[in-house]
XYZ file of C-alpha atoms in Angstrom:
529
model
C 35.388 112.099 -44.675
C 33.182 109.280 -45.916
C 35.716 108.268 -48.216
C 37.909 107.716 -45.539
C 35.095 105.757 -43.536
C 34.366 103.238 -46.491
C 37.873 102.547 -47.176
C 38.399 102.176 -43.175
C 35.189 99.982 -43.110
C 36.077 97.744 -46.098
C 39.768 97.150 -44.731
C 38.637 96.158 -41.396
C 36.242 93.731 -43.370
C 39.311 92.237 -45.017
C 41.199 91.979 -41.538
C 38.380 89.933 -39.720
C 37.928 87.233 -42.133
C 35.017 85.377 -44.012
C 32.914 83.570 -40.576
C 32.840 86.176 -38.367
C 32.263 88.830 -40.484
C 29.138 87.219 -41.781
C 26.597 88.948 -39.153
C 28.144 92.117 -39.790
C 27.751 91.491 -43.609
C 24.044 90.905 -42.986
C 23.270 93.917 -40.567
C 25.352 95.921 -43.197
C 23.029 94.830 -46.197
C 19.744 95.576 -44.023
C 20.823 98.863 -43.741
C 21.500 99.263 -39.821
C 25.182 101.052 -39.711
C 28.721 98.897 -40.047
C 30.208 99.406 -43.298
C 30.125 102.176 -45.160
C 30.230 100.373 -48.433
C 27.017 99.107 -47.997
C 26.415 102.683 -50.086
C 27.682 101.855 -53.319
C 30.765 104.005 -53.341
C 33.097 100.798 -52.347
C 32.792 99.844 -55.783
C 34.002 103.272 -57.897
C 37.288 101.943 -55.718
C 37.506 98.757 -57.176
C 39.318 100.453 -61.169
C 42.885 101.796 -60.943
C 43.750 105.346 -61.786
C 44.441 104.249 -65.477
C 41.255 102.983 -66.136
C 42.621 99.574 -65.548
C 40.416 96.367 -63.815
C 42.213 95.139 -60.476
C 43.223 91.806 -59.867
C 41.336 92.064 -56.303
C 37.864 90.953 -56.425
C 34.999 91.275 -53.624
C 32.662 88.158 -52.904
C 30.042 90.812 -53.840
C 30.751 90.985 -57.891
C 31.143 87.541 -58.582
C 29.788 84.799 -55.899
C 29.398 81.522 -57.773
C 33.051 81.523 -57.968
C 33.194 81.534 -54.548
C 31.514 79.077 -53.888
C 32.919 76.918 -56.026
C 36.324 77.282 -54.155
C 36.724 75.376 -50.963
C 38.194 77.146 -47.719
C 41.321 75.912 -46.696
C 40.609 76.116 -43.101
C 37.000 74.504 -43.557
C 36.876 71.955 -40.793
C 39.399 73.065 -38.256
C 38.347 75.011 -34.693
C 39.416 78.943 -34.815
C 41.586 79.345 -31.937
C 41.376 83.317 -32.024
C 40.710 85.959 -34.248
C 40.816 84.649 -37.847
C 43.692 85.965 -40.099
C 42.710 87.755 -43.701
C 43.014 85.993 -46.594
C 45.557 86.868 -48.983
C 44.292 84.582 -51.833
C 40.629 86.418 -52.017
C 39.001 83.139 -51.357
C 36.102 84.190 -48.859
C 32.884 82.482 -48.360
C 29.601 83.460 -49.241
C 27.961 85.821 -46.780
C 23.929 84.935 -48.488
C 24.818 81.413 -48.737
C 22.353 79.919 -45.845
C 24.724 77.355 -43.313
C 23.351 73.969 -43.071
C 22.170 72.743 -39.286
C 23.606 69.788 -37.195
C 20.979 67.663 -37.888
C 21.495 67.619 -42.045
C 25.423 67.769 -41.509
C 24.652 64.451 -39.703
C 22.701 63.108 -42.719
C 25.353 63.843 -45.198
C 28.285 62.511 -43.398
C 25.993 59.050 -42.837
C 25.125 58.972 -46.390
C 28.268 59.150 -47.556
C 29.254 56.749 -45.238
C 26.757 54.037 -46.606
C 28.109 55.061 -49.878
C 31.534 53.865 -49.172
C 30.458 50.911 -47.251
C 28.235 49.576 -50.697
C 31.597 49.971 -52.187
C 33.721 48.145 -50.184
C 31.274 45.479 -50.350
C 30.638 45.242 -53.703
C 34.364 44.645 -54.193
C 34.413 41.834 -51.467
C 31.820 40.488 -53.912
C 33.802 40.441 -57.093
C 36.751 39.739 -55.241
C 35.394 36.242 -53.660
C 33.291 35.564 -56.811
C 35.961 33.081 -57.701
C 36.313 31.323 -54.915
C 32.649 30.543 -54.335
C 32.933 27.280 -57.140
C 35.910 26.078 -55.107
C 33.729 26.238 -51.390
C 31.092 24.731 -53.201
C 33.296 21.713 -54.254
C 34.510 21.443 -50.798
C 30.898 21.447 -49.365
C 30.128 18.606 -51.492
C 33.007 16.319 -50.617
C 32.638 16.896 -47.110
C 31.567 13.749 -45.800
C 28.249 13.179 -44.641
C 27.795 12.281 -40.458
C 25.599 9.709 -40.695
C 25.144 6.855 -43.538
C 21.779 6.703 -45.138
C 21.356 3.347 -44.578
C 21.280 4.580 -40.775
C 18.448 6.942 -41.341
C 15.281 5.150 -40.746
C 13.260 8.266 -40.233
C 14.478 9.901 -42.899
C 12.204 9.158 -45.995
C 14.302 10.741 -48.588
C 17.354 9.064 -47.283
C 14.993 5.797 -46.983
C 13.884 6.252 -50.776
C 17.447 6.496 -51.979
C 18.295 3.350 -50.346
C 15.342 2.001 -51.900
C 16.772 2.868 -55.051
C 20.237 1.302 -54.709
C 18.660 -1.846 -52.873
C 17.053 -2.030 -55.828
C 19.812 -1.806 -58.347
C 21.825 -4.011 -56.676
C 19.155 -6.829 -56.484
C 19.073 -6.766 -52.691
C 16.015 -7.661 -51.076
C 14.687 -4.731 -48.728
C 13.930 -5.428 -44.997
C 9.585 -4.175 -44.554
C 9.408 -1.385 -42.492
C 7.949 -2.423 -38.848
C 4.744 -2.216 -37.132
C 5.284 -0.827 -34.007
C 8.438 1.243 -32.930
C 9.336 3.464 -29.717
C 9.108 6.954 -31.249
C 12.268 8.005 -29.500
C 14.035 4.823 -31.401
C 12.258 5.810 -34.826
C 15.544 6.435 -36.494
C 17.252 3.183 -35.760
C 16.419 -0.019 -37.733
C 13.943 -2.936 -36.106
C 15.238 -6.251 -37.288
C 12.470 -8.855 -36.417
C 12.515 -12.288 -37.093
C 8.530 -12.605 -39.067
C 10.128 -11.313 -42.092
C 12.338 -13.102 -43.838
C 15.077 -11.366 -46.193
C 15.249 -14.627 -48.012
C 11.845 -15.516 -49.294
C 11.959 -13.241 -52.567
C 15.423 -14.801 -53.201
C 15.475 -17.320 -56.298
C 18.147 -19.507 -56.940
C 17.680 -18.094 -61.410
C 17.850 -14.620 -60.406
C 19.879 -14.266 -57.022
C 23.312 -12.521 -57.681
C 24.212 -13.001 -53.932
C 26.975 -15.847 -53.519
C 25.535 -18.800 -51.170
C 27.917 -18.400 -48.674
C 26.833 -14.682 -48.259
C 23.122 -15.961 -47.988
C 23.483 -18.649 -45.503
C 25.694 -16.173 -43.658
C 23.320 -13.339 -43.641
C 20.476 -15.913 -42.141
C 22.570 -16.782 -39.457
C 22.805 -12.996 -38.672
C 19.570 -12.639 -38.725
C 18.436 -15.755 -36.423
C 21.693 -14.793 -33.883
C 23.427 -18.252 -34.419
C 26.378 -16.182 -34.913
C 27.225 -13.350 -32.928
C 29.474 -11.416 -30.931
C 31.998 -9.090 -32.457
C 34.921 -11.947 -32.937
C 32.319 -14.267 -34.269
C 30.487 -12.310 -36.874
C 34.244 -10.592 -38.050
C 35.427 -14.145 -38.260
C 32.662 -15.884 -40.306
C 32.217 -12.979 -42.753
C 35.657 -13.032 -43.492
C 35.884 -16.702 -43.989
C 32.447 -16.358 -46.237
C 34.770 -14.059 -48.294
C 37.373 -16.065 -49.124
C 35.242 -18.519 -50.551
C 33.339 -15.766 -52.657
C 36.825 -14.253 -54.173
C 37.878 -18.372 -54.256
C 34.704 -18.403 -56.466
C 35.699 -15.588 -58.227
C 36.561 -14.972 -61.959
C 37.059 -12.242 -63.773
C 34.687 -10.777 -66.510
C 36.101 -9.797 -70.301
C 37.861 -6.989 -70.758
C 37.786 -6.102 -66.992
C 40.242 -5.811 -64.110
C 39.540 -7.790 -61.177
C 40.327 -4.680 -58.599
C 37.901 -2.895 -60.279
C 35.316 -5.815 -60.705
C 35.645 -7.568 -57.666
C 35.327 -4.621 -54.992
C 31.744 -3.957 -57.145
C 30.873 -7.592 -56.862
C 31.353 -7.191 -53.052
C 29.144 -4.229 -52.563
C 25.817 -6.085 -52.637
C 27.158 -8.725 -50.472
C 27.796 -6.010 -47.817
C 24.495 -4.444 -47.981
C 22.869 -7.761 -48.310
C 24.372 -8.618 -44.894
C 23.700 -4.965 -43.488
C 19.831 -5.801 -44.376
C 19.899 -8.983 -42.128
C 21.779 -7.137 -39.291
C 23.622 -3.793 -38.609
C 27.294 -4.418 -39.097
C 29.508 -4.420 -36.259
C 32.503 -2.151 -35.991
C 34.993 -4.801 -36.107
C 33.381 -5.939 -39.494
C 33.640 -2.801 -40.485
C 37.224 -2.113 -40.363
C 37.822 -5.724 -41.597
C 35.874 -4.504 -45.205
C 37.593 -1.382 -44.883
C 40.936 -3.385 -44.955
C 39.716 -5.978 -47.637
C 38.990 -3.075 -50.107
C 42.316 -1.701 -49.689
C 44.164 -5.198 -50.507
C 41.509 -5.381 -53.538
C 42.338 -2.080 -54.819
C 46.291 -1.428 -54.109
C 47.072 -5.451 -53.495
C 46.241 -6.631 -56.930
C 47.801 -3.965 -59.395
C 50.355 -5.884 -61.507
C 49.400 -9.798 -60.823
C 47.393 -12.226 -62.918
C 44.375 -13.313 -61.243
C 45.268 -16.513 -59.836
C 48.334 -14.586 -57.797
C 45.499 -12.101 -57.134
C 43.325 -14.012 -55.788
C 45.639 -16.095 -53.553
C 47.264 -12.562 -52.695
C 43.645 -11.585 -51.450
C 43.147 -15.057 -49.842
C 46.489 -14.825 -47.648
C 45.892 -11.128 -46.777
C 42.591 -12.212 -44.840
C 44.526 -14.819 -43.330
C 47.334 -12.552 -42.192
C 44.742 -10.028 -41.001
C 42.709 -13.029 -38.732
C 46.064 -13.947 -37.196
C 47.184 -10.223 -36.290
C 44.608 -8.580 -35.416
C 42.072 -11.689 -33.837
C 44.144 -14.300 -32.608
C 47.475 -12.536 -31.912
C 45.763 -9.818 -29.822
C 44.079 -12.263 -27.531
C 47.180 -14.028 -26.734
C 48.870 -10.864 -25.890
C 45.724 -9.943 -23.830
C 46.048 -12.676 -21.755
C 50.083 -12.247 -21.006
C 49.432 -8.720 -19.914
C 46.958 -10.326 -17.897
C 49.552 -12.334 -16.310
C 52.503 -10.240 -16.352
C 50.863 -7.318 -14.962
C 49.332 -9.608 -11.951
C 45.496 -8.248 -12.403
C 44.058 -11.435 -11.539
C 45.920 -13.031 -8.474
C 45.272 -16.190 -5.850
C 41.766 -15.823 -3.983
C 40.229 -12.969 -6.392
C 36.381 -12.887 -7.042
C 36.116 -11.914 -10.537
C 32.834 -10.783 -12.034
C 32.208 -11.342 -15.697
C 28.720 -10.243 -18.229
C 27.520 -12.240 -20.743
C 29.601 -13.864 -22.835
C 33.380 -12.612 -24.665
C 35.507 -14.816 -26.027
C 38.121 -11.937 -25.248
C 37.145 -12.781 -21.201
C 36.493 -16.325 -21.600
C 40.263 -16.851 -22.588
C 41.962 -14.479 -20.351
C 39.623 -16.387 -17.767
C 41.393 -20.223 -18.854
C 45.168 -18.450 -19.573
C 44.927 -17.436 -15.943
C 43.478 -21.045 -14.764
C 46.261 -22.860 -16.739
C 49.058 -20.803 -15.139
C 48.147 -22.179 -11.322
C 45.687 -19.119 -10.632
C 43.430 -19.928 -8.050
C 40.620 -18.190 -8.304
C 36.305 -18.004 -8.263
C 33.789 -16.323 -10.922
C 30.736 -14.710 -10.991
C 28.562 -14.807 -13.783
C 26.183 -12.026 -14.559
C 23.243 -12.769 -16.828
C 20.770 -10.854 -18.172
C 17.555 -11.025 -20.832
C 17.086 -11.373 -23.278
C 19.937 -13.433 -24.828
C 20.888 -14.720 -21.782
C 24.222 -15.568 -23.023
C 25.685 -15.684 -19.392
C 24.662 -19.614 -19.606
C 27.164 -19.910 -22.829
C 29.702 -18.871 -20.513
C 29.108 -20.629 -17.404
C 29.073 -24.040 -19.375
C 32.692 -23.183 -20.792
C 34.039 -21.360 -17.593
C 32.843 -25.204 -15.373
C 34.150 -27.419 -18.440
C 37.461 -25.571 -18.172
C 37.585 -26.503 -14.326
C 36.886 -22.785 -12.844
C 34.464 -22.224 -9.695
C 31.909 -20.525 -10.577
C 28.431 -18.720 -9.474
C 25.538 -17.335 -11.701
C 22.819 -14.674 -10.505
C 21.096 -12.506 -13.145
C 21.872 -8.653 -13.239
C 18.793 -7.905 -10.573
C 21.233 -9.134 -7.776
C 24.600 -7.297 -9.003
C 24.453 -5.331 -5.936
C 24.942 -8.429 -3.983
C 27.717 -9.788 -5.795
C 29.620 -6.593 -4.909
C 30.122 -7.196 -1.675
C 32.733 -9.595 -2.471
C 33.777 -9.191 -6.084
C 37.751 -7.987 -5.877
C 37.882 -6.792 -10.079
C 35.160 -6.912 -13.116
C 36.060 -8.186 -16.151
C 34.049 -7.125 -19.343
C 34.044 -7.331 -22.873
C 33.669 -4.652 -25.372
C 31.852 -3.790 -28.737
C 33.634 -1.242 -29.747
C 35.575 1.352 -28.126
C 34.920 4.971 -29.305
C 37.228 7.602 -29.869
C 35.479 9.789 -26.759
C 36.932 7.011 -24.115
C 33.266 5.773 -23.963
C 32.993 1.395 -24.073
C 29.823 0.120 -26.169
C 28.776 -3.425 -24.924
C 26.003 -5.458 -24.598
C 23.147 -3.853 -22.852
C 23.587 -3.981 -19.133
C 27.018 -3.531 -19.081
C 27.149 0.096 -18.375
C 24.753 -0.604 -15.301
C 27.367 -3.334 -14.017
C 30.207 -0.740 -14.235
C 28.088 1.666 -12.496
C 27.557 -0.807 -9.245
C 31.219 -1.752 -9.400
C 32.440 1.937 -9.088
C 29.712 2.747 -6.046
C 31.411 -0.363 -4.601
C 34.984 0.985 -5.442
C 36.248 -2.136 -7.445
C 38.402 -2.243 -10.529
C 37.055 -2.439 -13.935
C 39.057 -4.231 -16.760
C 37.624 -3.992 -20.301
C 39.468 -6.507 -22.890
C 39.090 -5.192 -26.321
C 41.611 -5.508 -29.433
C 42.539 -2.624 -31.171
C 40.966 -3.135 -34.352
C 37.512 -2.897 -32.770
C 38.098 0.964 -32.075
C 36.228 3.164 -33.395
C 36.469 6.647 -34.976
C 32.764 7.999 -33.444
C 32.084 9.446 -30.516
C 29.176 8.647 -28.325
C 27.766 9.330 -25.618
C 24.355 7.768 -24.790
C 22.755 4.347 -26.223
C 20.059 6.279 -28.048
C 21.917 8.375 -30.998
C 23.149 5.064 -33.272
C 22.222 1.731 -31.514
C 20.613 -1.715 -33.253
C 16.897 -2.764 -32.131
C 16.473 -6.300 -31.575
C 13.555 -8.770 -31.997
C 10.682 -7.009 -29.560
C 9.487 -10.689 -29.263
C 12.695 -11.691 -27.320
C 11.029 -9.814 -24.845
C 8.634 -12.275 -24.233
C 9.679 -15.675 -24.227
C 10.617 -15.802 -20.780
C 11.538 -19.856 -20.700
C 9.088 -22.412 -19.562
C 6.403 -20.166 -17.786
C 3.552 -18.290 -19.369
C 4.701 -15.933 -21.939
C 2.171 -13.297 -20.888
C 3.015 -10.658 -23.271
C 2.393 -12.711 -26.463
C -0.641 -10.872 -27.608
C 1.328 -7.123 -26.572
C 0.603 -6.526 -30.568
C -2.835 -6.234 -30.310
C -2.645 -3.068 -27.554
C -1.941 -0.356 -29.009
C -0.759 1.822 -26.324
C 2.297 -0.736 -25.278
C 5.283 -1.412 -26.875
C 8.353 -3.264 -26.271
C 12.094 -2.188 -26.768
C 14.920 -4.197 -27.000
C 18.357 -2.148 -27.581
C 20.809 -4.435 -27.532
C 23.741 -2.419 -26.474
C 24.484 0.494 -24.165
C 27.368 2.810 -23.590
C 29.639 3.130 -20.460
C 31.687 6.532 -19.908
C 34.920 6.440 -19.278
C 34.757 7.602 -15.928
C 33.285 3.842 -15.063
C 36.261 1.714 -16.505
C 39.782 1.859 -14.678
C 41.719 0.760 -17.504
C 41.358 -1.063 -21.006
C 43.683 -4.090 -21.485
C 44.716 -4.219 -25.176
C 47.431 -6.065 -27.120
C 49.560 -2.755 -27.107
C 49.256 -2.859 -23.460
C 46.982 -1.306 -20.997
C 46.155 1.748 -21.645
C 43.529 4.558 -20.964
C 39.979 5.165 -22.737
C 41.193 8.655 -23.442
C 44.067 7.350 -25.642
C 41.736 5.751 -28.321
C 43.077 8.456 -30.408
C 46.410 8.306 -29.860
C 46.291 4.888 -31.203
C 43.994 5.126 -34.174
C 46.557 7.911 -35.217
C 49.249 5.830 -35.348
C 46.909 2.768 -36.872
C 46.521 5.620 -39.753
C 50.251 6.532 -39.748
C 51.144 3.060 -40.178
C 48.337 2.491 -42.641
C 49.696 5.838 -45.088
C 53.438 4.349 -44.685
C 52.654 0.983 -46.224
């Protein structure tokens, strides 16, 4: 009867499986009822009647093989009673089951496992492509020039350096600056670039030198001006020129020209206009000389700056002034208020008068170059009517200006128009008294920067400007010795585009916003020739 008990017992273990008969296993082994076999007879059952081992093995003989086996339904949700397995493969009933918690910690350590893998092979996968980023973070072109950087003292030291190698005299730093204008160059008049120069040891052509003095005292200037007489100064240095021994003059001449530009640079800040005119003479140097001798070189080179004066300077302005016309923005009985003094305006102003126009100026002036009375004295020798107030009384010349006609610097690729300072606070009064502004400005003055505020890349003037104030008492001539004042003198400002109703150009009149637009096709243009 027992037999038949223990053999009952140990099928029914069979039947129920390996997880839920583990309880039963344990109360079994403690000796509390259950199976029978818990007696040691189960085991006499295990040989056949010839003597023979059989192939069915309990967990109980043998259970490190078991545990080295893995349970094919490990991982999946019993949805009723479990069904018996036929392979033998049952888990170990004294094997103690792990809890929640270091489940947990297993499956997140292996996860941290496979994520280290994944990114060590993102490693050695992108190891080769670090050298090439790196070469592309060098070329990347730096935003602003070191010779801009006044604040910066290792970018100050390095221009040291090539001042230096290139001969160039080197402009003192200042006394006294505005801290908020500490990274913009003071050019002051005390110092002279020219007093170190010797006529034994100066590399610097003459007609570069007596330019660069003329910057530097503001007997030339403007934008047309100072493009015009540096490119006239460099026909006479490449008229001058002659080419070394064993050298080629594109190669030669365009490093000849290099201290000349930062000689000039040193006695003022370049204008954008003479920047794109060097721009344009380096091309011509480099790609305009390849297969000549150097007298067809040099007259090549000479002719090119000609041809580039006539389109882009004198061309321009005529075309200006026929839009002008054409388009009927100045008309019988207009008040027209001009700043300063532009050539640009100042011709528009006499095509207009010479076509039977009839109309009156006012001039608005303002310290401290007061280069309204330049203007005035043209505008009345060219038989216009004109008034003059200074920018304090703009407000007043409002009431009855009909359009507003300025000048520009440069035009920047944001839509915003850098003038002379005060002309962003004329365009300002104009559009609270709802009248039309007109800026004149040829194309080759714009400008790939963006702007927008007078205080990020500007030029300081002469702080003594400031106080010669004419004939009376200058009574600011001692502000030196205070040291709690001192005096700024930016000399231009930026208007937004929201300020100027359109810009008349000598591809017609056009938008601030499409100052892209057209240096796009300047650089289409530029790749086709």
């Amino acid at each position: 009867m027992s037999d038949k008990l223990g053999a009952s017992g140990q099928d029914k273990g069979k039947d129920q499986g390996s997880t839920p008969g583990k309880k039963k296993d344990k109360k079994t082994k403690g000796g509390k009822g259950g199976n029978p076999a818990g007696d040691g007879k189960g085991q006499g059952q295990q040989k056949s009647s010839d003597g023979s081992k059989s192939p069915r093995v309990t967990t109980e003989d043998k259970p490190s093989d078991v545990t080295n086996q893995t349970d094919p339904n490990k991982g999946q949700k019993p949805k009723g009673p479990p069904k018996a397995q036929n392979n033998g493969n049952q888990i170990d009933p004294n094997k103690p089951q792990k809890s929640k918690a270091e489940l947990k910690a297993e499956r997140r350590a292996l996860q941290e496992q496979q994520r280290a893998l994944k990114d060590q092979k993102k490693e050695t996968g992108t190891s080769s492509k670090d050298t090439s980023s790196a070469s592309v973070a060098k070329i990347e072109p730096k935003r602003v020039p070191d010779h801009l950087m006044a604040d910066d003292v290792q970018a100050q030291k390095k221009m040291a350096k090539k001042l230096e190698k290139q001969k160039i005299p080197q402009r003192t730093k200042v006394q006294r600056q505005v801290r908020l204008f500490e990274h913009l160059h003071q050019y002051e008049r005390e110092v002279s670039l020219t007093q170190s120069l010797s006529f034994k040891s100066c590399t610097i052509h003459p007609a570069i030198v007596r330019l660069g003095v003329q910057y530097a005292e503001g007997v030339i200037c403007g934008s047309n001006a100072r493009c015009l007489a540096m490119l006239v100064a460099f026909k006479q240095v490449i008229a001058d020129y002659t080419t070394p021994a064993h050298k080629e003059l594109s190669r030669d001449l365009e490093t000849r020209i290099k201290p000349y530009i930062s000689f000039l640079n040193q006695c003022r800040l370049m204008s954008v206009s003479m920047g794109n005119a060097i721009k344009y003479l380096k091309y011509n140097i480099s790609c305009g000389t390849r297969d000549l001798s150097e007298i067809e070189a040099k007259q090549n080179l000479i002719d090119s700056i000609d041809e580039y004066i006539k389109i882009k300077i004198i061309l321009p302005a005529k075309a200006i002034s026929t839009f002008v016309i054409e388009d009927k923005k100045i008309v019988d009985n207009d008040v027209i208020v001009v700043y300063a003094c532009s050539s640009l305006v100042l011709r528009v102003l006499r095509t207009a008068h010479e076509h039977g126009i009839k109309f009156r100026v006012i001039v608005i002036d303002g310290r401290p170059r007061m280069e309204g009375k330049e203007m005035l004295r043209r505008l009345v020798r060219a038989g216009i009517k004109c008034s003059y107030m200074l920018i304090n009384a703009v407000s007043y010349a409002m009431q009855e200006a009909t359009k507003v006609f300025l000048g520009a610097h440069a035009l920047l690729a944001n839509g915003c128009v850098m003038s002379r300072v005060g002309s962003s606070q004329l365009a300002l009064v104009a559009k609270s008294f709802n009248v039309s502004v007109l800026v004149c400005c040829e194309t080759y003055k714009f400008c790939e920067r963006g702007q927008t505020d007078s205080f990020v890349l500007n030029e300081l003037g002469d702080p003594d400007d400031l106080v010669n104030i004419g004939n009376k008492t200058a009574y600011l001539s001692d502000w030196r010795d205070y040291n709690s004042l001192t005096l700024l003198n930016l000399v231009y400002d930026v208007t937004p585009p929201e300020f100027v109703s359109v810009v008349i150009t000598e591809l017609g009149l056009i938008p601030c916003t499409s100052v892209p637009v057209v240096l796009r096709m300047k650089q289409v243009e530029t790749e086709e020739t």
